[in-house]
PDB file of C-alpha atoms and ligand atoms in Angstrom:
ATOM      1  CA  MET W  24     139.648 255.375 225.879  1.00  0.00           C
ATOM      2  CA  ARG W  25     137.281 256.958 228.399  1.00  0.00           C
ATOM      3  CA  LEU W  26     135.180 254.082 229.707  1.00  0.00           C
ATOM      4  CA  PHE W  27     132.462 253.130 232.154  1.00  0.00           C
ATOM      5  CA  PHE W  28     130.312 250.109 233.008  1.00  0.00           C
ATOM      6  CA  ALA W  29     126.559 250.552 232.675  1.00  0.00           C
ATOM      7  CA  VAL W  30     123.226 248.793 232.588  1.00  0.00           C
ATOM      8  CA  LEU W  31     121.232 249.710 229.484  1.00  0.00           C
ATOM      9  CA  LEU W  32     117.459 250.201 229.479  1.00  0.00           C
ATOM     10  CA  ASP W  33     114.818 248.499 227.358  1.00  0.00           C
ATOM     11  CA  ASP W  34     113.050 250.575 224.695  1.00  0.00           C
ATOM     12  CA  GLN W  35     109.793 250.884 226.636  1.00  0.00           C
ATOM     13  CA  THR W  36     111.455 252.238 229.788  1.00  0.00           C
ATOM     14  CA  ARG W  37     113.562 254.561 227.648  1.00  0.00           C
ATOM     15  CA  GLN W  38     110.434 255.903 225.934  1.00  0.00           C
ATOM     16  CA  HIS W  39     108.629 256.464 229.247  1.00  0.00           C
ATOM     17  CA  ILE W  40     111.599 258.319 230.643  1.00  0.00           C
ATOM     18  CA  ALA W  41     111.911 260.348 227.425  1.00  0.00           C
ATOM     19  CA  LEU W  42     108.289 261.508 227.846  1.00  0.00           C
ATOM     20  CA  VAL W  43     109.057 262.711 231.373  1.00  0.00           C
ATOM     21  CA  GLN W  44     112.147 264.465 230.033  1.00  0.00           C
ATOM     22  CA  GLN W  45     110.061 266.251 227.386  1.00  0.00           C
ATOM     23  CA  ALA W  46     107.565 267.523 229.969  1.00  0.00           C
ATOM     24  CA  MET W  47     110.356 268.689 232.278  1.00  0.00           C
ATOM     25  CA  LYS W  48     112.163 270.279 229.341  1.00  0.00           C
ATOM     26  CA  ARG W  49     109.134 272.427 228.534  1.00  0.00           C
ATOM     27  CA  ALA W  50     108.902 273.475 232.197  1.00  0.00           C
ATOM     28  CA  LEU W  51     112.585 274.397 232.225  1.00  0.00           C
ATOM     29  CA  ALA W  52     112.715 276.152 228.840  1.00  0.00           C
ATOM     30  CA  GLY W  53     115.349 278.865 228.785  1.00  0.00           C
ATOM     31  CA  GLN W  54     117.531 277.292 231.490  1.00  0.00           C
ATOM     32  CA  ARG W  55     121.082 276.106 230.759  1.00  0.00           C
ATOM     33  CA  ILE W  56     120.479 272.388 230.854  1.00  0.00           C
ATOM     34  CA  SER W  57     121.908 269.559 228.837  1.00  0.00           C
ATOM     35  CA  TRP W  58     119.372 266.732 228.432  1.00  0.00           C
ATOM     36  CA  VAL W  59     120.569 263.163 227.971  1.00  0.00           C
ATOM     37  CA  LYS W  60     119.357 261.906 224.593  1.00  0.00           C
ATOM     38  CA  PRO W  61     116.861 259.037 224.999  1.00  0.00           C
ATOM     39  CA  GLU W  62     119.188 256.621 223.187  1.00  0.00           C
ATOM     40  CA  ASN W  63     121.908 257.479 225.724  1.00  0.00           C
ATOM     41  CA  LEU W  64     119.858 256.898 228.898  1.00  0.00           C
ATOM     42  CA  HIS W  65     121.621 254.330 231.104  1.00  0.00           C
ATOM     43  CA  LEU W  66     122.452 253.412 234.671  1.00  0.00           C
ATOM     44  CA  THR W  67     126.150 253.742 235.464  1.00  0.00           C
ATOM     45  CA  LEU W  68     127.609 250.884 237.500  1.00  0.00           C
ATOM     46  CA  ARG W  69     131.177 252.168 237.619  1.00  0.00           C
ATOM     47  CA  PHE W  70     133.028 255.024 235.925  1.00  0.00           C
ATOM     48  CA  LEU W  71     136.540 253.961 234.901  1.00  0.00           C
ATOM     49  CA  GLY W  72     137.950 257.048 233.196  1.00  0.00           C
ATOM     50  CA  GLU W  73     140.797 256.935 230.663  1.00  0.00           C
ATOM     51  CA  LEU W  74     142.269 253.449 230.295  1.00  0.00           C
ATOM     52  CA  ASP W  75     145.261 252.282 228.303  1.00  0.00           C
ATOM     53  CA  GLU W  76     145.406 248.880 226.600  1.00  0.00           C
ATOM     54  CA  GLU W  77     146.482 247.042 229.764  1.00  0.00           C
ATOM     55  CA  GLY W  78     143.785 248.810 231.826  1.00  0.00           C
ATOM     56  CA  LEU W  79     141.180 247.831 229.250  1.00  0.00           C
ATOM     57  CA  LYS W  80     142.340 244.196 229.361  1.00  0.00           C
ATOM     58  CA  GLN W  81     142.088 244.154 233.166  1.00  0.00           C
ATOM     59  CA  ALA W  82     138.636 245.801 233.120  1.00  0.00           C
ATOM     60  CA  LEU W  83     137.379 243.213 230.608  1.00  0.00           C
ATOM     61  CA  GLU W  84     138.717 240.404 232.786  1.00  0.00           C
ATOM     62  CA  ALA W  85     137.056 241.835 235.897  1.00  0.00           C
ATOM     63  CA  ALA W  86     133.733 242.142 234.048  1.00  0.00           C
ATOM     64  CA  GLN W  87     133.936 238.555 232.759  1.00  0.00           C
ATOM     65  CA  VAL W  88     134.518 237.204 236.270  1.00  0.00           C
ATOM     66  CA  VAL W  89     131.576 239.192 237.652  1.00  0.00           C
ATOM     67  CA  ALA W  90     129.209 238.280 234.802  1.00  0.00           C
ATOM     68  CA  ARG W  91     129.938 234.557 235.210  1.00  0.00           C
ATOM     69  CA  GLN W  92     129.028 234.687 238.889  1.00  0.00           C
ATOM     70  CA  ARG W  93     125.925 236.902 238.916  1.00  0.00           C
ATOM     71  CA  ALA W  94     122.405 235.984 237.896  1.00  0.00           C
ATOM     72  CA  PRO W  95     119.956 238.169 235.924  1.00  0.00           C
ATOM     73  CA  PHE W  96     117.599 240.323 237.994  1.00  0.00           C
ATOM     74  CA  ARG W  97     115.044 243.078 237.595  1.00  0.00           C
ATOM     75  CA  PHE W  98     114.725 246.607 238.919  1.00  0.00           C
ATOM     76  CA  VAL W  99     111.947 249.151 238.792  1.00  0.00           C
ATOM     77  CA  ALA W 100     112.680 252.703 237.635  1.00  0.00           C
ATOM     78  CA  ARG W 101     110.592 255.156 239.597  1.00  0.00           C
ATOM     79  CA  GLY W 102     110.733 258.624 241.108  1.00  0.00           C
ATOM     80  CA  ALA W 103     113.265 261.359 240.526  1.00  0.00           C
ATOM     81  CA  GLY W 104     115.738 263.470 242.394  1.00  0.00           C
ATOM     82  CA  VAL W 105     118.777 265.684 242.065  1.00  0.00           C
ATOM     83  CA  PHE W 106     122.454 265.591 243.006  1.00  0.00           C
ATOM     84  CA  PRO W 107     123.771 267.022 245.231  1.00  0.00           C
ATOM     85  CA  ASP W 108     120.574 268.612 246.604  1.00  0.00           C
ATOM     86  CA  MET W 109     117.523 270.733 245.628  1.00  0.00           C
ATOM     87  CA  ARG W 110     119.297 274.071 246.146  1.00  0.00           C
ATOM     88  CA  ARG W 111     122.399 273.161 244.158  1.00  0.00           C
ATOM     89  CA  ALA W 112     120.829 270.855 241.579  1.00  0.00           C
ATOM     90  CA  ARG W 113     123.450 269.761 239.055  1.00  0.00           C
ATOM     91  CA  VAL W 114     122.234 266.334 238.016  1.00  0.00           C
ATOM     92  CA  LEU W 115     118.579 265.474 237.531  1.00  0.00           C
ATOM     93  CA  TRP W 116     117.840 261.754 237.699  1.00  0.00           C
ATOM     94  CA  VAL W 117     115.262 258.977 237.778  1.00  0.00           C
ATOM     95  CA  GLY W 118     115.622 256.590 240.684  1.00  0.00           C
ATOM     96  CA  VAL W 119     115.470 252.883 241.331  1.00  0.00           C
ATOM     97  CA  GLU W 120     112.742 251.554 243.578  1.00  0.00           C
ATOM     98  CA  GLU W 121     113.470 249.099 246.406  1.00  0.00           C
ATOM     99  CA  PRO W 122     114.796 246.467 246.379  1.00  0.00           C
ATOM    100  CA  VAL W 123     117.955 247.943 244.914  1.00  0.00           C
ATOM    101  CA  GLU W 124     120.077 245.186 246.431  1.00  0.00           C
ATOM    102  CA  PRO W 125     120.898 243.216 243.221  1.00  0.00           C
ATOM    103  CA  LEU W 126     122.153 246.407 241.544  1.00  0.00           C
ATOM    104  CA  PHE W 127     124.301 247.231 244.561  1.00  0.00           C
ATOM    105  CA  GLN W 128     125.657 243.701 244.631  1.00  0.00           C
ATOM    106  CA  LEU W 129     126.536 243.904 240.947  1.00  0.00           C
ATOM    107  CA  ALA W 130     128.255 247.284 241.372  1.00  0.00           C
ATOM    108  CA  HIS W 131     130.112 246.114 244.496  1.00  0.00           C
ATOM    109  CA  HIS W 132     131.205 242.880 242.857  1.00  0.00           C
ATOM    110  CA  LEU W 133     132.623 244.861 239.924  1.00  0.00           C
ATOM    111  CA  GLU W 134     134.339 247.214 242.351  1.00  0.00           C
ATOM    112  CA  ARG W 135     135.928 244.252 244.163  1.00  0.00           C
ATOM    113  CA  GLU W 136     137.211 242.635 240.975  1.00  0.00           C
ATOM    114  CA  LEU W 137     138.562 245.960 239.706  1.00  0.00           C
ATOM    115  CA  GLN W 138     140.394 246.615 242.970  1.00  0.00           C
ATOM    116  CA  ARG W 139     141.903 243.120 242.818  1.00  0.00           C
ATOM    117  CA  ARG W 140     143.368 244.235 239.508  1.00  0.00           C
ATOM    118  CA  ALA W 141     144.897 247.368 241.027  1.00  0.00           C
ATOM    119  CA  PHE W 142     142.210 249.864 239.984  1.00  0.00           C
ATOM    120  CA  PRO W 143     142.077 252.694 242.521  1.00  0.00           C
ATOM    121  CA  PRO W 144     138.955 252.431 244.711  1.00  0.00           C
ATOM    122  CA  GLU W 145     135.893 254.471 243.734  1.00  0.00           C
ATOM    123  CA  ASP W 146     135.770 257.301 246.260  1.00  0.00           C
ATOM    124  CA  LYS W 147     132.023 257.985 246.062  1.00  0.00           C
ATOM    125  CA  PRO W 148     129.440 255.456 247.301  1.00  0.00           C
ATOM    126  CA  PHE W 149     127.368 253.789 244.567  1.00  0.00           C
ATOM    127  CA  ARG W 150     124.021 255.552 244.091  1.00  0.00           C
ATOM    128  CA  SER W 151     121.803 253.886 241.532  1.00  0.00           C
ATOM    129  CA  HIS W 152     120.313 256.512 239.218  1.00  0.00           C
ATOM    130  CA  ILE W 153     119.513 257.202 235.574  1.00  0.00           C
ATOM    131  CA  THR W 154     120.687 260.694 234.643  1.00  0.00           C
ATOM    132  CA  LEU W 155     118.063 262.757 232.809  1.00  0.00           C
ATOM    133  CA  ALA W 156     119.915 266.032 232.567  1.00  0.00           C
ATOM    134  CA  ARG W 157     122.946 267.999 233.679  1.00  0.00           C
ATOM    135  CA  ILE W 158     122.140 271.480 234.933  1.00  0.00           C
ATOM    136  CA  LYS W 159     124.671 274.223 234.268  1.00  0.00           C
ATOM    137  CA  GLU W 160     123.147 276.891 236.529  1.00  0.00           C
ATOM    138  CA  PRO W 161     120.836 275.583 239.251  1.00  0.00           C
ATOM    139  CA  PRO W 162     117.387 277.226 239.133  1.00  0.00           C
ATOM    140  CA  PRO W 163     115.578 278.038 242.415  1.00  0.00           C
ATOM    141  CA  ALA W 164     114.785 274.997 244.572  1.00  0.00           C
ATOM    142  CA  GLN W 165     111.029 275.454 244.075  1.00  0.00           C
ATOM    143  CA  VAL W 166     111.479 275.162 240.286  1.00  0.00           C
ATOM    144  CA  ILE W 167     113.309 271.881 240.788  1.00  0.00           C
ATOM    145  CA  GLN W 168     110.700 270.739 243.297  1.00  0.00           C
ATOM    146  CA  SER W 169     107.893 271.510 240.816  1.00  0.00           C
ATOM    147  CA  LEU W 170     109.512 269.184 238.247  1.00  0.00           C
ATOM    148  CA  MET W 171     108.494 266.254 240.396  1.00  0.00           C
ATOM    149  CA  ASP W 172     104.861 266.981 239.343  1.00  0.00           C
ATOM    150  CA  TYR W 173     105.739 265.712 235.870  1.00  0.00           C
ATOM    151  CA  LEU W 174     106.468 262.236 237.173  1.00  0.00           C
ATOM    152  CA  PRO W 175     103.739 259.664 236.731  1.00  0.00           C
ATOM    153  CA  LYS W 176     102.551 257.894 239.882  1.00  0.00           C
ATOM    154  CA  GLU W 177     103.214 254.510 238.316  1.00  0.00           C
ATOM    155  CA  PRO W 178     106.729 253.147 237.681  1.00  0.00           C
ATOM    156  CA  LEU W 179     108.586 254.280 234.563  1.00  0.00           C
ATOM    157  CA  GLY W 180     109.611 250.750 233.775  1.00  0.00           C
ATOM    158  CA  ALA W 181     110.558 247.319 235.062  1.00  0.00           C
ATOM    159  CA  VAL W 182     113.984 246.645 233.657  1.00  0.00           C
ATOM    160  CA  GLU W 183     115.159 243.061 233.180  1.00  0.00           C
ATOM    161  CA  VAL W 184     118.914 243.107 233.667  1.00  0.00           C
ATOM    162  CA  ARG W 185     120.381 240.216 231.715  1.00  0.00           C
ATOM    163  CA  SER W 186     123.694 241.889 230.996  1.00  0.00           C
ATOM    164  CA  PHE W 187     125.818 244.949 231.558  1.00  0.00           C
ATOM    165  CA  VAL W 188     128.069 246.733 229.098  1.00  0.00           C
ATOM    166  CA  LEU W 189     131.421 248.429 228.912  1.00  0.00           C
ATOM    167  CA  MET W 190     130.709 251.804 227.315  1.00  0.00           C
ATOM    168  CA  GLN W 191     133.037 254.249 225.648  1.00  0.00           C
ATOM    169  CA  SER W 192     132.296 257.910 226.271  1.00  0.00           C
ATOM    170  CA  ILE W 193     133.530 260.533 223.846  1.00  0.00           C
ATOM    171  CA  LEU W 194     133.106 264.056 225.177  1.00  0.00           C
ATOM    172  CA  ARG W 195     131.540 266.416 222.639  1.00  0.00           C
ATOM    173  CA  PRO W 196     130.389 270.016 223.074  1.00  0.00           C
ATOM    174  CA  ASP W 197     126.806 268.968 222.208  1.00  0.00           C
ATOM    175  CA  GLY W 198     126.760 266.067 224.697  1.00  0.00           C
ATOM    176  CA  SER W 199     128.724 262.848 225.222  1.00  0.00           C
ATOM    177  CA  LEU W 200     128.689 260.143 222.589  1.00  0.00           C
ATOM    178  CA  TYR W 201     128.306 256.694 224.141  1.00  0.00           C
ATOM    179  CA  THR W 202     129.250 253.508 222.289  1.00  0.00           C
ATOM    180  CA  PRO W 203     129.031 249.977 223.690  1.00  0.00           C
ATOM    181  CA  VAL W 204     132.447 248.267 223.586  1.00  0.00           C
ATOM    182  CA  GLN W 205     131.426 244.862 224.964  1.00  0.00           C
ATOM    183  CA  GLU W 206     128.367 243.274 226.552  1.00  0.00           C
ATOM    184  CA  PHE W 207     128.634 240.828 229.486  1.00  0.00           C
ATOM    185  CA  LEU W 208     125.785 238.357 229.961  1.00  0.00           C
ATOM    186  CA  LEU W 209     124.898 237.603 233.570  1.00  0.00           C
ATOM    187  CA  SER W 210     125.192 233.840 233.644  1.00  0.00           C
ATOM    188  CA  GLY W 211     125.632 232.935 237.325  1.00  0.00           C
TER     189      GLY W 211
HETATM  190  O1  LIG X  30     125.229 257.820 235.063  1.00  0.00           O
HETATM  191  P1  LIG X  30     125.734 259.195 234.952  1.00  0.00           P
HETATM  192  O2  LIG X  30     125.329 259.877 233.701  1.00  0.00           O
HETATM  193  O3  LIG X  30     125.436 260.005 236.181  1.00  0.00           O
HETATM  194  O4  LIG X  30     128.509 261.404 235.403  1.00  0.00           O
HETATM  195  C1  LIG X  30     129.113 260.514 234.483  1.00  0.00           C
HETATM  196  C2  LIG X  30     128.155 259.499 233.927  1.00  0.00           C
HETATM  197  O5  LIG X  30     127.305 259.059 234.961  1.00  0.00           O
HETATM  198  C3  LIG X  30     130.082 259.633 235.216  1.00  0.00           C
HETATM  199  O6  LIG X  30     130.218 258.486 234.404  1.00  0.00           O
HETATM  200  C4  LIG X  30     129.089 258.333 233.586  1.00  0.00           C
HETATM  201  C5  LIG X  30     129.480 258.281 232.144  1.00  0.00           C
HETATM  202  O7  LIG X  30     130.166 259.428 231.781  1.00  0.00           O
HETATM  203  N1  LIG X  30     131.379 260.284 235.402  1.00  0.00           N
HETATM  204  C6  LIG X  30     132.008 261.097 234.554  1.00  0.00           C
HETATM  205  N2  LIG X  30     133.173 261.492 235.077  1.00  0.00           N
HETATM  206  C7  LIG X  30     133.271 260.915 236.299  1.00  0.00           C
HETATM  207  C8  LIG X  30     134.253 260.926 237.330  1.00  0.00           C
HETATM  208  N3  LIG X  30     135.393 261.624 237.218  1.00  0.00           N
HETATM  209  C9  LIG X  30     132.112 260.140 236.511  1.00  0.00           C
HETATM  210  N4  LIG X  30     131.903 259.432 237.624  1.00  0.00           N
HETATM  211  C10 LIG X  30     132.877 259.495 238.580  1.00  0.00           C
HETATM  212  N5  LIG X  30     134.007 260.207 238.439  1.00  0.00           N
END
């Protein structure tokens, strides 16, 4: 199974982000872009990749340990950006406003517990983001820059994080299919 840990969004935040996506989509009509379906919007805590049965068992154990020790928190979704940069935009995302500390702590705690169970360390630093779209051929930087005009000044949502989930990702030509495998309630 191809798996990752994620924080899911409430319906209101999802709807606000979907409206921004629609406006950006119109502005980018004709470009080779794959938009994340609103029901699939999420914040990835840790990508795990393909796991066998033993790997899955270890990942579930790590998540249970983390969830027992961490308390619920809230983050504010606001602003947007691209990875890796404006000129080579591949991933278009919505950001997380300061303080991002509780999200980082959650991601780092998961990372620690996974490494204790012999998972290879994540090589990229954790960057909290909600992916809106994956861009196949980057348009000019000014086109990407102009997309920022479609963002409202106010936050896109205040997300109460009471749990995180282990998600299964099935790769499909028309976009990945994400299915929650197990939810972990933050009870610390
Ligand atoms: O939150 P997003 O959508 O950015 O990019 C993939 C997605 O993150 C990421 O895991 C999430 C669920 O698919 N992902 C996919 N392959 C990856 C890899 N090899 C990866 N992250 C790190 N390494």
